[in-house]
Short mmCIF file of N, CA and C in Angstrom, two decimals:
data_model
loop_
_atom_site.label_atom_id
_atom_site.label_comp_id
_atom_site.label_asym_id
_atom_site.label_seq_id
_atom_site.Cartn_x
_atom_site.Cartn_y
_atom_site.Cartn_z
N UNK I 1 7.76 3.18 31.85
CA UNK I 1 7.75 1.72 32.42
C UNK I 1 5.98 1.68 32.38
N UNK I 2 5.66 0.57 32.08
CA UNK I 2 4.14 0.21 32.03
C UNK I 2 3.84 -0.44 33.35
N UNK I 3 2.61 0.28 33.94
CA UNK I 3 2.33 -0.28 35.14
C UNK I 3 0.66 -0.33 35.36
N UNK I 4 0.23 -1.04 36.14
CA UNK I 4 -1.17 -1.22 36.51
C UNK I 4 -1.31 -1.33 37.69
N UNK I 5 -2.66 -0.58 38.29
CA UNK I 5 -2.99 -0.65 39.60
C UNK I 5 -3.87 -1.90 40.00
N UNK I 6 -3.90 -2.29 41.08
CA UNK I 6 -4.69 -3.24 41.73
C UNK I 6 -5.21 -2.95 43.12
N UNK I 7 -6.62 -2.81 43.34
CA UNK I 7 -7.03 -2.39 44.40
C UNK I 7 -6.52 -3.34 45.52
N UNK I 8 -6.11 -2.80 46.86
CA UNK I 8 -5.39 -3.52 47.60
C UNK I 8 -6.25 -4.75 48.17
N UNK I 9 -5.80 -5.99 48.32
CA UNK I 9 -6.30 -7.03 48.78
C UNK I 9 -5.37 -7.74 49.65
N UNK I 10 -6.24 -8.74 50.53
CA UNK I 10 -5.43 -9.54 51.54
C UNK I 10 -4.37 -10.33 50.99
N UNK I 11 -4.22 -10.78 49.82
CA UNK I 11 -3.14 -11.25 49.31
C UNK I 11 -2.11 -10.54 48.68
N UNK I 12 -2.28 -9.08 49.00
CA UNK I 12 -1.18 -8.28 48.53
C UNK I 12 -0.23 -8.14 49.88
N UNK I 13 -0.51 -8.63 51.11
CA UNK I 13 0.20 -8.60 52.05
C UNK I 13 1.71 -8.69 52.14
N UNK I 14 2.08 -10.05 51.78
CA UNK I 14 3.33 -10.48 51.92
C UNK I 14 4.40 -9.60 51.04
N UNK I 15 3.92 -9.52 49.54
CA UNK I 15 4.64 -8.38 48.81
C UNK I 15 4.79 -6.94 49.28
N UNK I 16 3.71 -6.41 50.14
CA UNK I 16 3.78 -4.98 50.60
C UNK I 16 4.69 -5.09 51.38
N UNK I 17 4.49 -5.83 52.51
CA UNK I 17 5.74 -5.71 53.51
C UNK I 17 6.93 -5.93 53.03
N UNK I 18 7.20 -6.75 52.07
CA UNK I 18 8.74 -6.97 51.56
C UNK I 18 9.00 -5.55 50.87
N UNK I 19 8.15 -4.97 49.96
CA UNK I 19 8.18 -3.57 49.39
C UNK I 19 8.86 -2.61 50.51
N UNK I 20 7.90 -2.66 51.54
CA UNK I 20 7.91 -1.60 52.55
C UNK I 20 9.29 -1.80 53.33
N UNK I 21 9.65 -2.86 53.55
CA UNK I 21 11.05 -3.26 54.20
C UNK I 21 12.13 -2.87 53.20
N UNK I 22 12.12 -3.08 52.06
CA UNK I 22 13.12 -3.08 51.13
C UNK I 22 13.59 -1.43 51.15
N UNK I 23 12.50 -0.85 51.01
CA UNK I 23 12.52 0.75 50.83
C UNK I 23 12.43 1.82 52.27
N UNK I 24 12.29 1.11 53.15
CA UNK I 24 12.18 2.02 54.42
C UNK I 24 13.45 2.92 54.46
N UNK I 25 14.43 2.73 54.13
CA UNK I 25 15.62 3.73 54.42
C UNK I 25 15.41 5.01 53.33
N UNK I 26 15.03 4.28 52.13
CA UNK I 26 14.77 5.26 50.81
C UNK I 26 13.73 6.20 51.33
N UNK I 27 12.55 5.64 51.78
CA UNK I 27 11.34 6.46 51.99
C UNK I 27 11.75 7.36 53.06
N UNK I 28 12.42 6.99 54.10
CA UNK I 28 12.59 8.13 55.06
C UNK I 28 13.47 9.13 54.71
N UNK I 29 14.22 9.21 53.85
CA UNK I 29 14.91 10.21 53.44
C UNK I 29 13.83 11.47 52.86
N UNK I 30 12.69 11.13 52.52
CA UNK I 30 11.91 12.14 52.11
C UNK I 30 10.57 12.29 52.87
N UNK I 31 9.94 11.09 53.46
CA UNK I 31 8.78 11.35 54.44
C UNK I 31 9.35 10.63 55.76
N UNK I 32 8.21 11.01 56.72
CA UNK I 32 8.37 10.44 57.95
C UNK I 32 8.72 9.05 58.04
N UNK I 33 9.26 8.21 58.77
CA UNK I 33 9.61 6.89 58.84
C UNK I 33 8.23 6.29 59.44
N UNK I 34 7.90 5.32 59.05
CA UNK I 34 6.78 4.51 59.91
C UNK I 34 6.92 3.83 60.92
N UNK I 35 8.20 3.50 61.60
CA UNK I 35 8.34 3.01 62.93
C UNK I 35 8.15 1.76 62.80
N UNK I 36 9.08 1.21 63.70
CA UNK I 36 9.45 -0.23 63.97
C UNK I 36 7.71 -0.85 63.98
N UNK I 37 7.02 -0.13 64.78
CA UNK I 37 5.73 -0.91 65.30
C UNK I 37 4.79 -1.17 63.82
N UNK I 38 4.89 -0.21 62.84
CA UNK I 38 4.13 -0.85 61.31
C UNK I 38 4.70 -2.07 61.00
N UNK I 39 5.99 -2.55 61.25
CA UNK I 39 6.39 -3.76 60.59
C UNK I 39 6.11 -4.80 61.65
N UNK I 40 6.19 -4.44 62.75
CA UNK I 40 6.02 -5.38 63.80
C UNK I 40 4.34 -5.90 63.79
N UNK I 41 3.48 -4.90 63.57
CA UNK I 41 2.03 -5.20 63.53
C UNK I 41 1.33 -5.01 62.27
N UNK I 42 2.29 -5.49 61.08
CA UNK I 42 1.88 -5.26 59.73
C UNK I 42 0.50 -5.95 59.39
N UNK I 43 0.51 -7.39 59.96
CA UNK I 43 -0.66 -7.83 59.81
C UNK I 43 -1.99 -7.09 60.00
N UNK I 44 -2.16 -6.69 61.24
CA UNK I 44 -3.00 -5.96 61.76
C UNK I 44 -3.41 -4.72 60.83
N UNK I 45 -2.00 -4.11 60.82
CA UNK I 45 -2.29 -2.66 59.95
C UNK I 45 -2.93 -3.26 58.77
N UNK I 46 -2.60 -4.06 57.97
CA UNK I 46 -3.14 -4.38 56.66
C UNK I 46 -4.54 -4.62 56.64
N UNK I 47 -5.01 -5.27 57.82
CA UNK I 47 -6.32 -5.65 58.10
C UNK I 47 -7.17 -4.55 58.10
N UNK I 48 -6.60 -3.56 58.92
CA UNK I 48 -7.11 -2.23 59.19
C UNK I 48 -7.41 -1.36 57.82
N UNK I 49 -6.38 -1.29 56.99
CA UNK I 49 -6.77 -0.63 55.66
C UNK I 49 -7.67 -1.31 54.89
N UNK I 50 -7.78 -2.64 54.87
CA UNK I 50 -9.02 -3.36 53.95
C UNK I 50 -10.27 -3.22 54.62
N UNK I 51 -10.28 -2.68 55.73
CA UNK I 51 -11.49 -2.52 56.68
C UNK I 51 -11.95 -1.15 56.32
N UNK I 52 -10.81 -0.05 56.23
CA UNK I 52 -11.05 1.28 55.75
C UNK I 52 -11.57 1.12 54.45
N UNK I 53 -11.21 0.40 53.59
CA UNK I 53 -11.52 0.26 52.28
C UNK I 53 -13.09 -0.11 51.81
N UNK I 54 -13.15 -1.17 52.57
CA UNK I 54 -14.62 -1.65 52.69
C UNK I 54 -15.52 -0.85 53.02
N UNK I 55 -15.20 0.14 54.01
CA UNK I 55 -16.18 1.34 54.45
C UNK I 55 -16.39 2.19 53.40
N UNK I 56 -15.40 2.39 52.67
CA UNK I 56 -15.59 3.44 51.59
C UNK I 56 -14.56 4.60 52.02
N UNK I 57 -13.87 4.74 53.26
CA UNK I 57 -13.14 5.82 53.67
C UNK I 57 -11.94 6.15 52.85
N UNK I 58 -11.35 5.15 52.48
CA UNK I 58 -9.97 5.12 51.77
C UNK I 58 -10.14 4.09 50.51
N UNK I 59 -9.24 4.65 49.43
CA UNK I 59 -8.96 3.61 48.39
C UNK I 59 -7.67 3.24 48.16
N UNK I 60 -7.16 2.16 48.62
CA UNK I 60 -5.77 1.63 48.51
C UNK I 60 -5.44 0.88 47.45
N UNK I 61 -4.24 1.28 46.73
CA UNK I 61 -3.67 0.29 45.53
C UNK I 61 -2.24 0.06 45.49
N UNK I 62 -1.95 -1.26 44.87
CA UNK I 62 -0.76 -1.45 44.73
C UNK I 62 -0.58 -1.15 43.13
N UNK I 63 0.80 -0.94 42.89
CA UNK I 63 1.39 -0.48 41.69
C UNK I 63 2.29 -1.77 41.17
N UNK I 64 1.81 -2.30 40.11
CA UNK I 64 2.61 -3.51 39.68
C UNK I 64 3.11 -3.05 38.19
N UNK I 65 4.42 -3.71 38.02
CA UNK I 65 5.13 -3.66 36.67
C UNK I 65 4.59 -4.64 35.66
N UNK I 66 5.01 -4.62 34.39
CA UNK I 66 4.55 -5.86 33.65
C UNK I 66 4.54 -7.22 33.98
N UNK I 67 5.65 -7.42 34.88
CA UNK I 67 5.83 -8.82 35.29
C UNK I 67 4.93 -9.18 36.76
N UNK I 68 4.43 -8.13 37.14
CA UNK I 68 3.30 -8.14 38.36
C UNK I 68 4.10 -8.24 39.62
N UNK I 69 5.55 -7.30 39.57
CA UNK I 69 6.32 -7.11 40.68
C UNK I 69 5.81 -5.71 41.07
N UNK I 70 5.72 -5.73 42.69
CA UNK I 70 4.97 -4.54 43.24
C UNK I 70 6.02 -3.63 43.26
N UNK I 71 5.77 -2.34 42.65
CA UNK I 71 6.81 -1.27 42.40
C UNK I 71 6.56 -0.19 43.11
N UNK I 72 5.17 -0.09 43.78
CA UNK I 72 4.75 1.11 44.55
C UNK I 72 3.51 1.15 45.01
N UNK I 73 2.78 2.16 45.42
CA UNK I 73 1.47 2.06 45.96
C UNK I 73 0.80 3.74 45.87
N UNK I 74 -0.35 3.65 45.27
CA UNK I 74 -1.01 4.98 45.54
C UNK I 74 -2.33 5.07 45.98
N UNK I 75 -2.51 5.76 46.92
CA UNK I 75 -3.57 5.74 47.98
C UNK I 75 -4.41 6.85 47.54
N UNK I 76 -5.96 6.65 48.10
CA UNK I 76 -6.75 7.84 48.11
C UNK I 76 -7.24 7.86 49.68
N UNK I 77 -6.94 8.66 50.54
CA UNK I 77 -7.37 8.62 51.89
C UNK I 77 -8.44 9.76 52.47
N UNK I 78 -9.29 9.12 53.17
CA UNK I 78 -10.06 10.43 53.62
C UNK I 78 -10.96 10.81 52.62
N UNK I 79 -11.69 9.62 52.11
CA UNK I 79 -12.71 10.19 50.93
C UNK I 79 -13.92 10.75 51.62
N UNK I 80 -14.30 11.86 51.22
CA UNK I 80 -15.38 12.25 51.99
C UNK I 80 -16.06 13.68 51.12
N UNK I 81 -17.32 13.65 50.92
CA UNK I 81 -17.81 14.88 50.25
C UNK I 81 -17.24 15.05 48.89
N UNK I 82 -16.73 13.82 47.96
CA UNK I 82 -16.05 13.96 46.88
C UNK I 82 -15.06 14.32 46.63
N UNK I 83 -14.05 14.41 47.76
CA UNK I 83 -12.59 14.76 48.06
C UNK I 83 -12.01 13.78 48.71
N UNK I 84 -10.50 13.59 48.24
CA UNK I 84 -9.85 12.80 48.94
C UNK I 84 -8.36 13.18 48.81
N UNK I 85 -7.61 12.65 49.78
CA UNK I 85 -6.09 13.13 49.75
C UNK I 85 -5.40 12.16 48.96
N UNK I 86 -4.55 12.20 48.02
CA UNK I 86 -3.92 11.46 47.33
C UNK I 86 -2.25 11.23 47.97
N UNK I 87 -1.80 10.12 47.96
CA UNK I 87 -0.60 9.78 48.47
C UNK I 87 0.09 8.61 47.81
N UNK I 88 1.24 8.69 47.30
CA UNK I 88 2.07 7.55 46.64
C UNK I 88 3.36 7.40 47.17
N UNK I 89 3.79 6.26 46.80
CA UNK I 89 5.47 6.08 46.96
C UNK I 89 5.66 5.19 45.83
N UNK I 90 7.06 5.14 45.35
CA UNK I 90 7.67 4.28 44.25
C UNK I 90 8.97 3.87 44.83
N UNK I 91 9.05 2.29 44.59
CA UNK I 91 10.54 1.69 45.34
C UNK I 91 11.52 2.54 44.67
N UNK I 92 12.80 2.48 45.24
CA UNK I 92 13.82 3.11 45.07
C UNK I 92 14.29 2.45 43.51
N UNK I 93 14.34 0.91 43.46
CA UNK I 93 14.73 0.73 41.89
C UNK I 93 13.93 1.16 40.78
N UNK I 94 12.62 1.61 41.17
CA UNK I 94 11.90 2.12 40.09
C UNK I 94 11.81 3.45 39.68
N UNK I 95 12.56 4.32 40.52
CA UNK I 95 12.20 5.61 40.33
C UNK I 95 12.62 6.16 38.98
N UNK I 96 12.43 7.32 38.42
CA UNK I 96 12.94 7.75 37.21
C UNK I 96 12.41 7.41 35.94
N UNK I 97 11.58 6.44 36.34
CA UNK I 97 10.73 5.66 35.02
C UNK I 97 9.47 6.02 34.57
N UNK I 98 9.15 7.03 35.28
CA UNK I 98 7.62 7.41 34.84
C UNK I 98 6.39 6.69 35.65
N UNK I 99 6.82 5.75 36.75
CA UNK I 99 6.09 5.04 37.45
C UNK I 99 4.94 5.76 38.14
N UNK I 100 5.57 6.97 39.02
CA UNK I 100 4.65 7.60 39.78
C UNK I 100 3.77 8.33 38.78
N UNK I 101 3.79 9.20 37.66
CA UNK I 101 3.18 9.83 36.98
C UNK I 101 2.02 8.66 36.23
N UNK I 102 2.52 7.58 35.86
CA UNK I 102 1.52 6.79 35.17
C UNK I 102 0.45 6.06 36.50
N UNK I 103 1.01 6.01 37.90
CA UNK I 103 0.08 5.39 38.78
C UNK I 103 -0.96 6.68 39.11
N UNK I 104 -0.25 7.88 39.10
CA UNK I 104 -1.18 8.97 39.49
C UNK I 104 -2.19 9.31 38.33
N UNK I 105 -1.75 9.10 37.37
CA UNK I 105 -2.90 9.21 35.92
C UNK I 105 -3.90 8.24 36.28
N UNK I 106 -3.44 7.25 36.69
CA UNK I 106 -4.48 5.95 36.41
C UNK I 106 -5.43 6.16 37.85
N UNK I 107 -4.82 6.59 39.01
CA UNK I 107 -5.56 6.60 39.95
C UNK I 107 -6.39 8.05 39.83
N UNK I 108 -6.24 9.01 39.41
CA UNK I 108 -7.17 9.95 38.97
C UNK I 108 -8.55 9.68 38.27
N UNK I 109 -8.08 8.73 37.36
CA UNK I 109 -9.41 8.35 36.18
C UNK I 109 -10.28 7.56 37.19
N UNK I 110 -9.54 6.32 38.14
CA UNK I 110 -10.40 5.65 39.07
C UNK I 110 -11.36 6.53 39.84
N UNK I 111 -10.44 7.78 40.58
CA UNK I 111 -11.10 8.36 41.49
C UNK I 111 -12.35 9.10 40.84
N UNK I 112 -12.28 9.48 39.46
CA UNK I 112 -13.59 10.30 38.96
C UNK I 112 -14.50 9.02 38.67
N UNK I 113 -14.12 8.11 38.18
CA UNK I 113 -14.90 7.04 37.40
C UNK I 113 -15.40 6.16 38.51
N UNK I 114 -14.57 5.63 39.12
CA UNK I 114 -15.23 4.37 40.03
C UNK I 114 -15.65 4.66 41.40
N UNK I 115 -15.01 5.82 42.13
CA UNK I 115 -14.99 6.46 43.27
C UNK I 115 -15.96 7.67 43.39
N UNK I 116 -16.39 8.03 42.13
CA UNK I 116 -17.27 9.24 42.16
C UNK I 116 -16.51 10.59 43.05
N UNK I 117 -15.34 10.78 42.61
CA UNK I 117 -14.77 11.74 43.47
C UNK I 117 -14.71 13.10 42.26
N UNK I 118 -14.52 14.35 43.02
CA UNK I 118 -14.67 15.34 42.03
C UNK I 118 -13.45 16.06 42.00
N UNK I 119 -12.42 15.98 43.55
CA UNK I 119 -11.21 16.93 43.98
C UNK I 119 -10.43 15.82 44.52
N UNK I 120 -8.94 16.24 44.43
CA UNK I 120 -7.81 15.34 44.69
C UNK I 120 -7.18 16.45 45.44
N UNK I 121 -6.58 16.23 46.88
CA UNK I 121 -5.60 16.96 47.18
C UNK I 121 -4.36 16.08 47.45
N UNK I 122 -3.17 16.75 47.52
CA UNK I 122 -1.83 16.10 47.84
C UNK I 122 -1.02 17.13 48.39
N UNK I 123 -0.03 16.67 49.24
CA UNK I 123 0.87 17.24 49.89
C UNK I 123 2.38 16.91 49.32
N UNK I 124 3.61 17.80 49.22
CA UNK I 124 4.61 17.66 49.26
C UNK I 124 5.80 18.11 49.77
N UNK I 125 6.83 17.87 50.26
CA UNK I 125 7.73 18.76 50.69
C UNK I 125 8.46 19.37 49.55
N UNK I 126 8.72 20.86 50.24
CA UNK I 126 9.49 21.61 49.11
C UNK I 126 10.85 21.08 48.40
N UNK I 127 11.57 20.09 49.28
CA UNK I 127 12.56 19.44 49.11
C UNK I 127 12.63 18.29 48.32
N UNK I 128 11.44 17.89 48.27
CA UNK I 128 10.91 16.78 47.41
C UNK I 128 10.49 17.16 45.87
N UNK I 129 11.57 17.49 45.32
CA UNK I 129 11.47 18.06 43.85
C UNK I 129 10.65 17.03 42.99
N UNK I 130 10.97 15.83 42.94
CA UNK I 130 10.54 14.37 42.09
C UNK I 130 9.00 14.48 42.31
N UNK I 131 8.42 14.76 43.64
CA UNK I 131 7.01 14.62 44.03
C UNK I 131 6.22 15.72 43.34
N UNK I 132 6.79 17.04 43.53
CA UNK I 132 6.20 18.03 43.23
C UNK I 132 6.07 18.14 41.45
N UNK I 133 7.21 17.51 41.07
CA UNK I 133 6.96 17.47 39.39
C UNK I 133 5.97 16.48 38.96
N UNK I 134 5.74 15.14 39.78
CA UNK I 134 4.84 14.50 39.60
C UNK I 134 3.41 15.16 39.48
N UNK I 135 3.21 15.98 40.66
CA UNK I 135 1.81 16.49 40.75
C UNK I 135 1.67 17.60 39.89
N UNK I 136 2.43 18.40 39.60
CA UNK I 136 2.26 19.58 38.79
C UNK I 136 2.28 18.90 37.24
N UNK I 137 2.99 17.69 36.94
CA UNK I 137 2.70 17.28 35.74
C UNK I 137 1.43 16.28 35.39
N UNK I 138 0.72 16.23 36.57
CA UNK I 138 -0.38 15.38 36.63
C UNK I 138 -1.56 16.38 36.80
N UNK I 139 -1.47 17.57 36.52
CA UNK I 139 -2.93 18.62 36.57
C UNK I 139 -3.16 18.79 37.87
N UNK I 140 -2.07 18.87 38.81
CA UNK I 140 -2.51 19.56 40.20
C UNK I 140 -1.71 20.87 40.24
N UNK I 141 -2.37 21.90 41.01
CA UNK I 141 -1.98 23.02 40.91
C UNK I 141 -1.56 23.34 42.73
N UNK I 142 -0.66 24.07 43.01
CA UNK I 142 -0.08 24.30 44.29
C UNK I 142 -1.15 25.65 44.74
N UNK I 143 -1.65 25.25 45.94
CA UNK I 143 -2.81 26.06 46.45
C UNK I 143 -2.43 26.52 47.87
N UNK I 144 -1.51 26.13 48.49
CA UNK I 144 -1.19 26.72 49.75
C UNK I 144 0.15 26.25 50.47
N UNK I 145 0.96 26.83 51.35
CA UNK I 145 2.08 26.48 51.94
C UNK I 145 1.49 25.43 53.11
N UNK I 146 2.17 24.43 53.24
CA UNK I 146 1.76 23.63 54.58
C UNK I 146 3.24 22.93 55.08
N UNK I 147 3.19 22.07 56.00
CA UNK I 147 4.15 21.41 56.51
C UNK I 147 3.78 19.78 56.04
N UNK I 148 5.08 19.12 55.73
CA UNK I 148 4.89 17.77 55.39
C UNK I 148 6.10 17.19 56.42
N UNK I 149 5.65 16.15 57.35
CA UNK I 149 6.54 15.44 58.25
C UNK I 149 7.57 16.80 58.91
N UNK I 150 6.97 17.65 59.38
CA UNK I 150 7.76 18.84 59.94
C UNK I 150 8.68 19.79 59.32
N UNK I 151 8.37 19.67 57.74
CA UNK I 151 9.42 20.18 56.77
C UNK I 151 8.59 21.16 56.03
N UNK I 152 8.94 22.23 55.30
CA UNK I 152 8.09 23.24 54.80
C UNK I 152 7.50 22.44 53.37
N UNK I 153 6.24 22.68 53.23
CA UNK I 153 5.75 21.89 51.82
C UNK I 153 4.81 22.61 51.11
N UNK I 154 4.07 22.16 50.22
CA UNK I 154 3.03 22.80 49.39
C UNK I 154 1.93 21.72 49.52
N UNK I 155 0.73 22.32 49.56
CA UNK I 155 -0.47 21.63 49.33
C UNK I 155 -0.84 21.95 47.71
N UNK I 156 -1.32 20.83 47.23
CA UNK I 156 -1.80 20.73 45.81
C UNK I 156 -3.09 20.30 45.70
N UNK I 157 -3.96 20.76 44.77
CA UNK I 157 -5.57 20.12 44.36
C UNK I 157 -5.32 19.99 42.57
N UNK I 158 -6.33 19.26 42.95
CA UNK I 158 -6.74 19.00 41.17
C UNK I 158 -8.26 18.46 41.16
N UNK I 159 -9.10 19.42 40.38
CA UNK I 159 -10.54 19.15 40.02
C UNK I 159 -10.36 17.85 39.11
N UNK I 160 -11.23 16.90 39.38
CA UNK I 160 -11.38 15.77 38.40
C UNK I 160 -12.98 16.32 37.25
N UNK I 161 -12.55 15.59 36.10
CA UNK I 161 -13.88 15.83 35.15
C UNK I 161 -14.99 15.22 35.65
#
């Protein structure tokens, strides 16, 4: 599936909220649920994300398909000293089509070229085989055991060119 990234903007709010609502139960199977307050206070949360992005602390992106449908998100959080933590999620209807791998590949290029980052880290629960496959297939290397949402997991790292 062909996808492209757009840097998070104010006008993405409605589509992003709909995406998160539609996929809430699906995401809760593999990562901690965001909680009701996330949805109740979504406008304030979205504004806070945009402020973090403006300050250069984080780089948030929506993942869109060829028709412009929001199918996922991919983020670089806590950018500092040339490093950031990668996080991503793909809507249930779009899994198994290479969306995550394509989005991660694109954000790695942005991380090195646009954001000046040299290292990305990521975490995945051991029971989240799909996410671990995406990371390993995207040039990340498992470097340490960790916890992810209270479950056993691995920490991954990738050096960027």
